JSON list of C-alpha atoms in Angstrom, two decimals:
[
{"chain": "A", "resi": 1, "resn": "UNK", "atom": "CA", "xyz": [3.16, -17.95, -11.00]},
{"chain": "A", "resi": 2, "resn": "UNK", "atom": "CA", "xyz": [1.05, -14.91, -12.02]},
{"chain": "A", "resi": 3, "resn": "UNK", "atom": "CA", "xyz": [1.68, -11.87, -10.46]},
{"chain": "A", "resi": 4, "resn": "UNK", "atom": "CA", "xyz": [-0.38, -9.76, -8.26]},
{"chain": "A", "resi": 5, "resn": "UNK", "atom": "CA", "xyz": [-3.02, -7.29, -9.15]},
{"chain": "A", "resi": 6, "resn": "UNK", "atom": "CA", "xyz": [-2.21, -4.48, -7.00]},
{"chain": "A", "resi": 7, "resn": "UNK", "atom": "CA", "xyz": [-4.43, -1.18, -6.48]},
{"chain": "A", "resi": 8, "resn": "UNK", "atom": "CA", "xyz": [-3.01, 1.92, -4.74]},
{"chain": "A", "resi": 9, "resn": "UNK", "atom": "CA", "xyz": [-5.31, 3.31, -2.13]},
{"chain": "A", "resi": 10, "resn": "UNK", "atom": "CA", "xyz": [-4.05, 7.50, -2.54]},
{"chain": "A", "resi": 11, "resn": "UNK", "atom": "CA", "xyz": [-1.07, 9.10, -4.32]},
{"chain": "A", "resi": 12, "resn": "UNK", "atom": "CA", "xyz": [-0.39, 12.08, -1.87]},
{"chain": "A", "resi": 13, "resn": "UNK", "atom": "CA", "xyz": [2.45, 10.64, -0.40]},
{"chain": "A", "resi": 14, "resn": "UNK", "atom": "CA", "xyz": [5.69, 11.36, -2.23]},
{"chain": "A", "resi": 15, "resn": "UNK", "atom": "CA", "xyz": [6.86, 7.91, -2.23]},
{"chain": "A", "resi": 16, "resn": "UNK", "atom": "CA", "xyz": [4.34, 6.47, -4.08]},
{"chain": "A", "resi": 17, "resn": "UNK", "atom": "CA", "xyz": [6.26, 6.83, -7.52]},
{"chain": "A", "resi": 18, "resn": "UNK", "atom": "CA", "xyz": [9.42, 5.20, -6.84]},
{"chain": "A", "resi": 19, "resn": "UNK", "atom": "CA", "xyz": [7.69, 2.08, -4.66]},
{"chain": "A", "resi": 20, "resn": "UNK", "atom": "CA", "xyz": [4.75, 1.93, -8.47]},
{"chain": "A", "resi": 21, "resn": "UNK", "atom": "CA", "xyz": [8.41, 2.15, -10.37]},
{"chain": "A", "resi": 22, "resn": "UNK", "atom": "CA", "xyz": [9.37, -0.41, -8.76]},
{"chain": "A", "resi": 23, "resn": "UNK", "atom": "CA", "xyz": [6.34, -2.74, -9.20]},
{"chain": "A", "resi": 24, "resn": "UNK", "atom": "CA", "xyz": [6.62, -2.20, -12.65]},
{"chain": "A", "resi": 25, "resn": "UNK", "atom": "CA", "xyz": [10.16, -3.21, -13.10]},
{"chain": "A", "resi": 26, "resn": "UNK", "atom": "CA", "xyz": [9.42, -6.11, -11.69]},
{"chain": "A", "resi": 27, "resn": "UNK", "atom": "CA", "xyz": [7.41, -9.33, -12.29]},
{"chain": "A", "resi": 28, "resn": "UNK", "atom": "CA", "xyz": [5.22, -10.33, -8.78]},
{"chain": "A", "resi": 29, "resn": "UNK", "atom": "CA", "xyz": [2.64, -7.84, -9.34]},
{"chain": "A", "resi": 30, "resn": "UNK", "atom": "CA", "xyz": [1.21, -5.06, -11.75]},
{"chain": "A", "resi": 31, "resn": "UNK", "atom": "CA", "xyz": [-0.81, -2.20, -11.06]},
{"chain": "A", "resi": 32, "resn": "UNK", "atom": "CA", "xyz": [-3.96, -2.63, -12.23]},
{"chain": "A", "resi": 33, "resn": "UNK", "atom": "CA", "xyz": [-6.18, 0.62, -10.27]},
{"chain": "A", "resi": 34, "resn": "UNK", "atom": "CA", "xyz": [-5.84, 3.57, -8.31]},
{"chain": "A", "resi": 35, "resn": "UNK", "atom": "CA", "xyz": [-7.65, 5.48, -6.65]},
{"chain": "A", "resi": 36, "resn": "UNK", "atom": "CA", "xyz": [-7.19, 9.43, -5.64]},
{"chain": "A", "resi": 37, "resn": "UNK", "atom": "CA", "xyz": [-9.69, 12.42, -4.49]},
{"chain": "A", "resi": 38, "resn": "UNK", "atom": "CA", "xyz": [-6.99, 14.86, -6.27]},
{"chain": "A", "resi": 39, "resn": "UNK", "atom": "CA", "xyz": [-8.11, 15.08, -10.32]},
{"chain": "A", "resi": 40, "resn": "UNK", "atom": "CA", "xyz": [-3.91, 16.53, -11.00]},
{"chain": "A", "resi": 41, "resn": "UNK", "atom": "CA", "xyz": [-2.50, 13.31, -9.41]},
{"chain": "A", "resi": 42, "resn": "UNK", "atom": "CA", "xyz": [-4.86, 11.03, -11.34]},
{"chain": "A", "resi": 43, "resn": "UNK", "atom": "CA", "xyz": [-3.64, 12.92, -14.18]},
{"chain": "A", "resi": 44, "resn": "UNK", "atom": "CA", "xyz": [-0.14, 12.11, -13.49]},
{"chain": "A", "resi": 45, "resn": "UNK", "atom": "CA", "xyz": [-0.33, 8.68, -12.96]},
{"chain": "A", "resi": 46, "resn": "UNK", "atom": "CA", "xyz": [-2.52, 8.38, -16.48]},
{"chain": "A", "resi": 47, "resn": "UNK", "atom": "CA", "xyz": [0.41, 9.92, -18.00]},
{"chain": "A", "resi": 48, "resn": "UNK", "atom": "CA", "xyz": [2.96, 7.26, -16.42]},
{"chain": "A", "resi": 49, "resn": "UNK", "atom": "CA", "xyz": [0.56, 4.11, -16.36]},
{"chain": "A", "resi": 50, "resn": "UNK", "atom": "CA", "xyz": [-2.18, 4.72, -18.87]},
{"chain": "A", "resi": 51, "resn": "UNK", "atom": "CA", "xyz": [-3.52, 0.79, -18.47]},
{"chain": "A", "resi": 52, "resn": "UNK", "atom": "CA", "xyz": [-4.40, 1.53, -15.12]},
{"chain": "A", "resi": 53, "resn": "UNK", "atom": "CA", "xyz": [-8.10, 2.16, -14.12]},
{"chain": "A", "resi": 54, "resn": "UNK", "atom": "CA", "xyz": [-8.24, 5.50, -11.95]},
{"chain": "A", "resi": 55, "resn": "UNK", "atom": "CA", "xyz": [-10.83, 5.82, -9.32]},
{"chain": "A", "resi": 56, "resn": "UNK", "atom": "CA", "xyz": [-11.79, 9.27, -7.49]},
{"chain": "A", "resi": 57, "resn": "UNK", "atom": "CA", "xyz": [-13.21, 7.45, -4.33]},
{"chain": "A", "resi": 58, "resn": "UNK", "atom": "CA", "xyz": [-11.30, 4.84, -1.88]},
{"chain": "A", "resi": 59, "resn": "UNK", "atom": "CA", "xyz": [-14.78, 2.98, -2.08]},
{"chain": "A", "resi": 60, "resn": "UNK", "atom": "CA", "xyz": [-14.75, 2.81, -5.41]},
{"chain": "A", "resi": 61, "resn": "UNK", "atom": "CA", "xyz": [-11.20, 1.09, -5.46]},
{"chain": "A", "resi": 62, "resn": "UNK", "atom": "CA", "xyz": [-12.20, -1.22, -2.53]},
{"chain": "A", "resi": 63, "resn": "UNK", "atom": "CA", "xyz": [-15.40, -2.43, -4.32]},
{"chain": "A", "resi": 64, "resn": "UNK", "atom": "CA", "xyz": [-13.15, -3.99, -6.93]},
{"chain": "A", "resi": 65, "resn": "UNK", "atom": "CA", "xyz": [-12.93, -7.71, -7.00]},
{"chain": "A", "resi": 66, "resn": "UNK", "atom": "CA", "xyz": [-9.65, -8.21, -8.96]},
{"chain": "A", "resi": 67, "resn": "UNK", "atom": "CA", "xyz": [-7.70, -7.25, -6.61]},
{"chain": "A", "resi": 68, "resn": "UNK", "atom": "CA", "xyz": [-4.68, -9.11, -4.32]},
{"chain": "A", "resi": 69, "resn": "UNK", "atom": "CA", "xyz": [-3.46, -6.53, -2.74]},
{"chain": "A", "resi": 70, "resn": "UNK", "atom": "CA", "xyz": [-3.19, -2.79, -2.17]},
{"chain": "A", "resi": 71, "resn": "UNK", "atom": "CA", "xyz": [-0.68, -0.02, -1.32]},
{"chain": "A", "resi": 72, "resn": "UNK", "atom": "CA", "xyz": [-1.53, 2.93, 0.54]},
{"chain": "A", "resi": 73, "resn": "UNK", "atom": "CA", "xyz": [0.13, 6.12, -0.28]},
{"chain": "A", "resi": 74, "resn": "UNK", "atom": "CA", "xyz": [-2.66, 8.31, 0.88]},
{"chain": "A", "resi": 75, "resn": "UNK", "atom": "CA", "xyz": [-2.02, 11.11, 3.25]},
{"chain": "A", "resi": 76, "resn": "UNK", "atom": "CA", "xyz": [-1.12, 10.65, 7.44]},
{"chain": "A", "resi": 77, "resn": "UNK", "atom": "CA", "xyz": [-4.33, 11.11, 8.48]},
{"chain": "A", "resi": 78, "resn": "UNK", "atom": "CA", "xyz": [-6.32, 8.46, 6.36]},
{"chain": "A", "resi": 79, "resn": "UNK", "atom": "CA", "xyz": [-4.16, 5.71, 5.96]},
{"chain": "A", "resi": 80, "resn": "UNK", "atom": "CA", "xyz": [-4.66, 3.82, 8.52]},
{"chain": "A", "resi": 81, "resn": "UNK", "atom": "CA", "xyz": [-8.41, 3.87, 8.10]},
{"chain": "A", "resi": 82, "resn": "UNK", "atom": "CA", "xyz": [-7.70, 3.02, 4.46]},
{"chain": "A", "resi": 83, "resn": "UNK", "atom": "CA", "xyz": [-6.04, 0.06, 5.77]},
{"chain": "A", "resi": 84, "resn": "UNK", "atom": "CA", "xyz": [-8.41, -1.12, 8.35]},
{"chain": "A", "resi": 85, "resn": "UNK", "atom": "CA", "xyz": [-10.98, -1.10, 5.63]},
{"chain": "A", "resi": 86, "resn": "UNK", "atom": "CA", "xyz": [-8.60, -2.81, 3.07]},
{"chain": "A", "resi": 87, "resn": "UNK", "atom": "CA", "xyz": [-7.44, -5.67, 5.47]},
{"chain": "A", "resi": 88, "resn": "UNK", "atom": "CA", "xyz": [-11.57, -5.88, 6.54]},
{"chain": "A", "resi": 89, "resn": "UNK", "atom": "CA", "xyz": [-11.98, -6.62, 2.68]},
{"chain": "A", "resi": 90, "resn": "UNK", "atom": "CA", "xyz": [-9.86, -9.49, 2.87]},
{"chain": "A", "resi": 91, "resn": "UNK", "atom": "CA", "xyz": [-7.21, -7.93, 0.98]},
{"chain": "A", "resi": 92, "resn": "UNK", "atom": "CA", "xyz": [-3.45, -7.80, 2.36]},
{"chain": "A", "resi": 93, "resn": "UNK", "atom": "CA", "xyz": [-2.10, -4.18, 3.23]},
{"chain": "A", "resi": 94, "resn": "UNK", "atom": "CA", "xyz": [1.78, -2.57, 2.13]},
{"chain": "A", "resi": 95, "resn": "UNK", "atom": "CA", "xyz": [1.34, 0.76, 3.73]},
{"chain": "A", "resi": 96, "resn": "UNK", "atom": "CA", "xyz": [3.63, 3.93, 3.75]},
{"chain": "A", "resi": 97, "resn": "UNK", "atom": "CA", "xyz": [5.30, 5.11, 7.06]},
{"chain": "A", "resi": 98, "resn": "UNK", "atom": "CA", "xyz": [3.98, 6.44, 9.73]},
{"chain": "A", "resi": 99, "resn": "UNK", "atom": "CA", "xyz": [1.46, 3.35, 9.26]},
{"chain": "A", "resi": 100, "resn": "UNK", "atom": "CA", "xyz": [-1.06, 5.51, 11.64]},
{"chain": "A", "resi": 101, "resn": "UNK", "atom": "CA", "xyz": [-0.93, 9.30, 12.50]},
{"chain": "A", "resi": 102, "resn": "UNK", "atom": "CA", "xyz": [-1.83, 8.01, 16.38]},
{"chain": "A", "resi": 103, "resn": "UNK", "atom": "CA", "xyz": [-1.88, 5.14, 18.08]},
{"chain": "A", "resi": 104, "resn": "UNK", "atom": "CA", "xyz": [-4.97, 4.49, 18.08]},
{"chain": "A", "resi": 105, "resn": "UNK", "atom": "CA", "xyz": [-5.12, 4.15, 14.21]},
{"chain": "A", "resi": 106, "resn": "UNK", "atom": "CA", "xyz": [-1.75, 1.94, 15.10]},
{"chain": "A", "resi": 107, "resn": "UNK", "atom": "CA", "xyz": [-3.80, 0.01, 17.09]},
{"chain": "A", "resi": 108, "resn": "UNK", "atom": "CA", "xyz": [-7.15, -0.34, 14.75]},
{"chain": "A", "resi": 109, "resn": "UNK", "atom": "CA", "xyz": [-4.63, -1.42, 11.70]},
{"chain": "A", "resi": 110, "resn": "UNK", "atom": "CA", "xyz": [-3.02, -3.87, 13.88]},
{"chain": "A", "resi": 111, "resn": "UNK", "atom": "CA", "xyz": [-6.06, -5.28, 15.17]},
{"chain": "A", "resi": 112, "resn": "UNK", "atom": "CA", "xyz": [-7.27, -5.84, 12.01]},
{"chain": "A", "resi": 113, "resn": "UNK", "atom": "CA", "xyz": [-4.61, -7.59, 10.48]},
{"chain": "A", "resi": 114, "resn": "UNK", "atom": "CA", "xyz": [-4.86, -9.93, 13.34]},
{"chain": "A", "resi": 115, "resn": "UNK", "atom": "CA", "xyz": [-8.36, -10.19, 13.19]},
{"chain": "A", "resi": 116, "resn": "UNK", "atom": "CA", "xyz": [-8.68, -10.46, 9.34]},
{"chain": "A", "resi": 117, "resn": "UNK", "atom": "CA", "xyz": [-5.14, -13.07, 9.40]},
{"chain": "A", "resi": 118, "resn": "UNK", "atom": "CA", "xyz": [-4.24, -10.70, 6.23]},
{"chain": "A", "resi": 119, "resn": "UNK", "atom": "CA", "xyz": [-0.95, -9.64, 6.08]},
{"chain": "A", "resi": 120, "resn": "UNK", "atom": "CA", "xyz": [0.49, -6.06, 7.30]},
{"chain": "A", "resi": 121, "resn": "UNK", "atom": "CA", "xyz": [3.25, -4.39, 5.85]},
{"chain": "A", "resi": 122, "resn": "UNK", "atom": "CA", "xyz": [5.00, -1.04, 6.53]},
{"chain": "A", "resi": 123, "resn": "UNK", "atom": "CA", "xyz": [6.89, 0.52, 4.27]},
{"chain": "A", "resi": 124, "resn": "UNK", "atom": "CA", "xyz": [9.87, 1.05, 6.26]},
{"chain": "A", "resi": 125, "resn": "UNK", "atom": "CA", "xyz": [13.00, 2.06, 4.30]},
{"chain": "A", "resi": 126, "resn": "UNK", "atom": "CA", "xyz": [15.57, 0.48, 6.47]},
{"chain": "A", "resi": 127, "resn": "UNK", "atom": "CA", "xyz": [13.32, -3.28, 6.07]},
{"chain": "A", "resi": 128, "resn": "UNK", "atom": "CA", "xyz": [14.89, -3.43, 2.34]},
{"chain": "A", "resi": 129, "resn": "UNK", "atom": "CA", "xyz": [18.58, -2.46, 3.21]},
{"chain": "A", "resi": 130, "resn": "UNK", "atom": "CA", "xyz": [20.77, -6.01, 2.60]},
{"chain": "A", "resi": 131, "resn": "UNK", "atom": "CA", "xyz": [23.07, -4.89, 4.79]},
{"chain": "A", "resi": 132, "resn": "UNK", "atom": "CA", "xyz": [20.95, -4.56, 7.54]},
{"chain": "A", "resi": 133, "resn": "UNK", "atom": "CA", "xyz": [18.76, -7.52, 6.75]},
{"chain": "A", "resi": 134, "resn": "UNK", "atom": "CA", "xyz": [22.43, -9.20, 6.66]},
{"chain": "A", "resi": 135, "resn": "UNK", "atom": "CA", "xyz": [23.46, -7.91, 10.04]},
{"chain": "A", "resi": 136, "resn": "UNK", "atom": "CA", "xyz": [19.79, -9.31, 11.42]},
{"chain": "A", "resi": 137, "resn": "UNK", "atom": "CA", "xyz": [20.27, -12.53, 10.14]},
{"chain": "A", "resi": 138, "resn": "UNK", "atom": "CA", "xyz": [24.31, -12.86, 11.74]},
{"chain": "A", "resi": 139, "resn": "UNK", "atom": "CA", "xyz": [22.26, -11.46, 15.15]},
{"chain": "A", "resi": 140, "resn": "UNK", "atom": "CA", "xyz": [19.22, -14.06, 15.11]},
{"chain": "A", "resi": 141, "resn": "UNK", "atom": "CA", "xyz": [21.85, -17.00, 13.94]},
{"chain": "A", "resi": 142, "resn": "UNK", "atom": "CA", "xyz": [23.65, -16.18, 17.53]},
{"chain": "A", "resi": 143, "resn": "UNK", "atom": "CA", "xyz": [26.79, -14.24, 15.81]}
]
């Protein structure tokens, strides 16, 4: 199976590097564009992924047509808009906690997922931990 073109929607939020790190050490997806209003952290991903096409608009990323699927590392306030308009583009959505800086932007990202059928993911540190996805798994098999 080919892996996944991913594009990252914003590189504000801190955890962005570890979760691209990740991608790249890995073989389900690569990154193949980002996009980021800030020039310095364009910059910095250039000088970590130079392959990767930078875009200084959302809309420009979100025009793209070789896309999968997209992260979003942009700041509180936007990402959930970012995702509303990702997941209305068809495209399935790994976003960075809080998924929505309200609950209405909670609710709009939601309802578009459901709307859309694309999936939703939050990036939710305690989600990866085996030993809690071990202790759910004894819990839902009745242990």
């Amino acid at each position: 199976m080919a892996g996944l073109n991913i594009g990252v929607l914003g590189l504000s939020h801190d955890h962005v590097w570890a979760n691209l790190a990740a991608l790249a050490a890995g073989d389900l997806g690569r990154l193949v564009a980002a996009a980021e209003p800030d020039a310095r952290l364009r910059e910095s991903l250039h000088g970590q992924y130079g392959d990767v096409a930078l875009h200084a608009s959302f809309d420009e990323l979100l025009e793209r047509r070789d896309l999968d699927a997209v992260f979003i590392f942009s700041d509180n306030r936007m990402s959930a808009e970012l995702g509303v308009q990702a997941l209305e583009r068809h495209l399935p959505v790994m976003i960075e906690k809080p998924m929505a800086a309200d609950l209405p932007g909670a609710e709009a990202l939601l309802a578009a997922a459901r709307r859309t059928r694309q999936p939703l993911m939050v990036n939710w540190p305690t989600a990866w931990r085996p030993a809690l996805r071990h202790g759910l798994a004894l819990a839902l098999d009745g242990a």
